[in-house]
Tab-separated table of C-alpha atoms in Angstrom:
chain	number	residue	atom	x	y	z
A	234	MET	CA	114.304	37.933	32.627
A	235	ARG	CA	115.176	41.581	33.665
A	236	SER	CA	115.066	43.529	30.554
A	237	PRO	CA	111.914	45.742	30.777
A	238	ILE	CA	112.160	45.381	26.570
A	239	ASN	CA	110.949	41.501	26.783
A	240	TRP	CA	108.308	42.623	29.209
A	241	GLY	CA	106.980	45.285	26.644
A	242	VAL	CA	106.912	42.934	23.975
A	243	LEU	CA	105.039	40.245	26.305
A	244	GLY	CA	102.617	43.137	26.975
A	245	LEU	CA	102.042	43.645	23.169
A	246	LEU	CA	101.491	40.145	22.481
A	247	LEU	CA	99.064	40.014	25.281
A	248	GLU	CA	97.140	42.537	23.533
A	249	ARG	CA	97.314	40.574	20.219
A	250	SER	CA	99.418	38.569	18.132
A	251	GLY	CA	102.051	39.854	16.133
A	252	TYR	CA	105.412	39.165	14.015
A	253	GLY	CA	108.780	40.761	14.799
A	254	TYR	CA	108.484	43.535	12.449
A	255	ASP	CA	105.086	44.360	13.315
A	256	LEU	CA	106.252	44.270	17.082
A	257	PHE	CA	108.976	46.570	16.541
A	258	HIS	CA	106.702	49.312	14.935
A	259	ARG	CA	103.860	48.682	17.910
A	260	PHE	CA	106.677	48.910	20.425
A	261	GLU	CA	108.115	52.159	19.042
A	262	ARG	CA	104.506	53.827	18.802
A	263	THR	CA	103.514	52.374	22.125
A	264	TYR	CA	106.513	52.842	24.368
A	265	ALA	CA	107.815	55.879	22.454
A	266	GLU	CA	110.562	57.688	24.710
A	267	LEU	CA	109.821	55.378	27.860
A	268	LEU	CA	111.659	52.439	26.510
A	269	GLU	CA	114.105	52.981	23.478
A	270	LEU	CA	115.231	50.439	21.353
A	271	SER	CA	118.756	50.595	19.905
A	272	SER	CA	117.827	48.102	16.880
A	273	PRO	CA	114.946	45.890	15.643
A	274	SER	CA	117.073	42.936	16.632
A	275	GLN	CA	115.994	43.737	20.258
A	276	ILE	CA	112.811	42.606	19.439
A	277	TYR	CA	113.947	39.378	17.933
A	278	LYS	CA	116.063	38.743	21.262
A	279	ALA	CA	113.126	39.277	23.184
A	280	LEU	CA	110.818	36.947	21.064
A	281	ASP	CA	113.423	34.222	21.709
A	282	ALA	CA	113.767	34.986	25.457
A	283	LEU	CA	109.980	34.905	25.841
A	284	GLU	CA	109.571	31.631	23.739
A	285	GLU	CA	112.462	29.969	25.669
A	286	ARG	CA	110.706	30.630	28.826
A	287	GLY	CA	107.172	29.267	27.482
A	288	LEU	CA	105.386	32.629	27.592
A	289	ILE	CA	104.840	33.061	24.017
A	290	GLU	CA	104.270	30.611	21.365
A	291	PRO	CA	104.253	30.741	17.214
A	292	LEU	CA	101.083	30.564	15.776
A	293	PRO	CA	100.441	27.890	13.517
A	294	SER	CA	101.231	29.289	9.990
A	295	GLU	CA	97.886	28.430	8.353
A	296	VAL	CA	96.573	30.756	11.098
A	297	ALA	CA	98.931	33.347	11.286
A	298	VAL	CA	99.388	34.288	7.490
A	299	PRO	CA	96.828	34.668	4.951
A	300	GLU	CA	97.711	32.951	1.831
A	301	GLU	CA	98.297	35.632	-0.541
A	302	GLN	CA	101.336	36.967	1.246
A	303	ARG	CA	104.232	35.636	-0.144
A	304	GLN	CA	106.867	35.745	2.497
A	305	ARG	CA	105.925	33.803	5.644
A	306	LYS	CA	106.507	35.734	9.033
A	307	THR	CA	106.067	33.675	12.332
A	308	HIS	CA	103.672	34.955	14.229
A	309	TYR	CA	103.353	34.501	18.065
A	310	ARG	CA	100.838	35.002	20.707
A	311	ALA	CA	101.069	34.922	24.377
A	312	CYS	CA	100.606	31.461	26.313
A	313	ALA	CA	98.489	31.055	29.200
A	314	GLU	CA	101.554	31.302	31.469
A	315	ALA	CA	102.148	34.850	30.269
A	316	VAL	CA	99.313	36.582	32.080
A	317	PRO	CA	100.584	35.617	35.693
A	318	SER	CA	104.271	36.149	34.894
A	319	TYR	CA	103.560	39.730	33.526
A	320	ARG	CA	101.213	40.299	36.283
A	321	ASP	CA	103.996	39.321	38.779
A	322	TRP	CA	106.553	41.520	37.146
A	323	LEU	CA	104.241	44.385	37.136
A	324	LEU	CA	103.901	44.040	40.783
A	325	ALA	CA	107.553	43.823	41.251
A	326	GLN	CA	107.708	47.309	39.576
A	327	VAL	CA	105.403	48.887	41.838
A	328	SER	CA	108.144	48.317	44.736
A	329	SER	CA	111.079	49.548	42.786
A	330	GLU	CA	109.048	52.659	41.423
A	331	ARG	CA	108.292	53.713	44.835
A	332	GLN	CA	111.992	53.462	45.500
A	333	HIS	CA	113.136	56.159	42.908
A	334	LEU	CA	112.028	59.330	44.655
A	335	GLU	CA	113.153	57.932	48.048
A	336	LEU	CA	116.700	57.045	46.863
A	337	LEU	CA	116.812	60.636	45.313
A	338	ALA	CA	115.661	62.116	48.531
A	339	LEU	CA	118.589	60.244	50.420
A	340	ALA	CA	120.989	61.225	47.761
A	341	VAL	CA	119.992	64.680	48.350
A	342	GLY	CA	120.175	64.730	51.935
A	343	ALA	CA	123.703	63.744	51.522
A	344	LEU	CA	124.753	66.973	49.891
A	345	PRO	CA	125.510	70.239	51.511
A	346	ALA	CA	122.172	72.279	51.532
A	347	ARG	CA	123.013	74.915	48.968
A	348	ASP	CA	124.016	72.345	46.466
A	349	ALA	CA	121.125	69.978	47.427
A	350	LEU	CA	118.689	73.077	46.858
A	351	LEU	CA	120.246	73.425	43.213
A	352	VAL	CA	119.470	69.837	42.569
A	353	VAL	CA	115.831	70.020	43.978
A	354	ASP	CA	115.279	73.305	41.983
A	355	ARG	CA	116.588	71.512	38.644
A	356	TYR	CA	114.359	68.487	39.505
A	357	GLU	CA	111.374	70.763	39.914
A	358	ARG	CA	112.042	72.309	36.498
A	359	TYR	CA	112.245	69.055	34.781
A	360	LEU	CA	109.077	67.930	36.417
A	361	LEU	CA	107.233	70.907	35.461
A	362	ALA	CA	108.926	71.001	31.748
A	363	GLU	CA	107.472	67.212	31.738
A	364	ARG	CA	104.084	68.189	32.911
A	365	ALA	CA	103.839	71.107	30.176
A	366	SER	CA	105.020	68.784	27.486
A	367	ALA	CA	102.662	66.619	25.265
A	368	PRO	CA	102.343	63.141	26.336
A	369	PRO	CA	104.099	60.597	24.065
A	370	PRO	CA	101.526	59.575	21.477
A	371	LEU	CA	101.219	56.010	22.820
A	372	ASP	CA	99.738	55.205	19.245
A	373	GLY	CA	100.104	51.307	19.462
A	374	ALA	CA	98.501	51.445	23.147
A	375	SER	CA	94.743	50.827	23.655
A	376	ALA	CA	92.645	53.963	24.677
A	377	ARG	CA	92.479	52.552	28.487
A	378	ALA	CA	96.115	52.150	28.604
A	379	ARG	CA	96.629	55.569	27.257
A	380	ARG	CA	94.184	57.021	30.134
A	381	LEU	CA	95.924	54.979	32.691
A	382	ALA	CA	99.327	56.142	31.510
A	383	GLU	CA	98.517	59.803	31.532
A	384	GLN	CA	96.823	59.421	34.801
A	385	ALA	CA	99.905	57.951	36.421
A	386	LYS	CA	102.011	60.527	34.937
A	387	GLN	CA	100.169	63.150	36.393
A	388	LEU	CA	99.847	61.869	39.699
A	389	GLU	CA	103.527	60.933	39.972
A	390	THR	CA	104.355	64.237	39.002
A	391	GLY	CA	102.027	65.764	41.435
A	392	VAL	CA	103.743	63.743	44.259
A	393	ALA	CA	106.971	64.559	43.278
A	394	LEU	CA	106.453	68.370	42.953
A	395	LYS	CA	104.864	68.215	46.645
A	396	TRP	CA	108.301	66.549	47.514
A	397	THR	CA	110.189	69.352	46.002
A	398	THR	CA	108.224	71.942	47.842
A	399	TYR	CA	109.012	70.243	51.049
A	400	ALA	CA	112.700	69.668	50.395
A	401	ARG	CA	112.787	73.380	49.505
A	402	ARG	CA	111.551	74.328	52.918
A	403	GLU	CA	113.785	71.812	54.595
A	404	LEU	CA	116.900	72.885	52.961
A	405	GLN	CA	116.318	76.586	52.970
A	406	ALA	CA	115.891	76.344	56.702
A	407	ALA	CA	119.072	74.379	56.883
A	408	ILE	CA	120.763	77.287	55.079
A	409	ASP	CA	119.216	79.890	57.377
A	410	ALA	CA	120.210	78.303	60.404
A	411	GLY	CA	124.004	78.237	59.118
A	412	MET	CA	124.087	74.810	57.785
A	413	GLY	CA	124.356	75.668	54.200
A	414	GLY	CA	127.978	74.032	53.959
A	415	ARG	CA	127.118	70.742	55.753
A	416	ALA	CA	125.236	67.843	54.689
A	417	LEU	CA	121.549	67.572	56.081
A	418	ASN	CA	122.388	64.506	58.060
A	419	GLN	CA	124.902	66.265	59.875
A	420	LYS	CA	122.183	68.596	61.523
A	421	LEU	CA	120.511	65.222	63.006
A	422	LYS	CA	123.380	64.182	64.957
């Protein structure tokens, strides 16, 4: 189950039960531009995958739907097995997130210094624009989740900006040393 959409739906169901269309709207409000849905059907596919793996279950209809509602909707809730599975998936994300900046650094290092400097400059502009922009509303998230997300964004941006400062110094030194046309890893040979 590799889709972050499946895990996002599970996270919503860990917060509280819901049905497909409700989850679609909560997903859109909570994850905004972080995880984009191409259609509401992705929510239903996620529900099927989560139920198939025993991570969610339908609520009994008498609990899920008030009698005054005409159309019965299947409401789902997270099972006890969902918490350890979700936690393990989150722990796996820690490792992959750490790798993103490292991969960028390795890729930049393979470019000639002048070209690499252009990439670093553009990356820095992107980071500064992101920092200046208003955070996504995260309307569907709890207040605690919103605070944690905002702090994570600020810290991640700060670390990435420190890296751009370091990379700029390294690249400029290579250009000043007359290596602007060769890749940085040739300098190490």
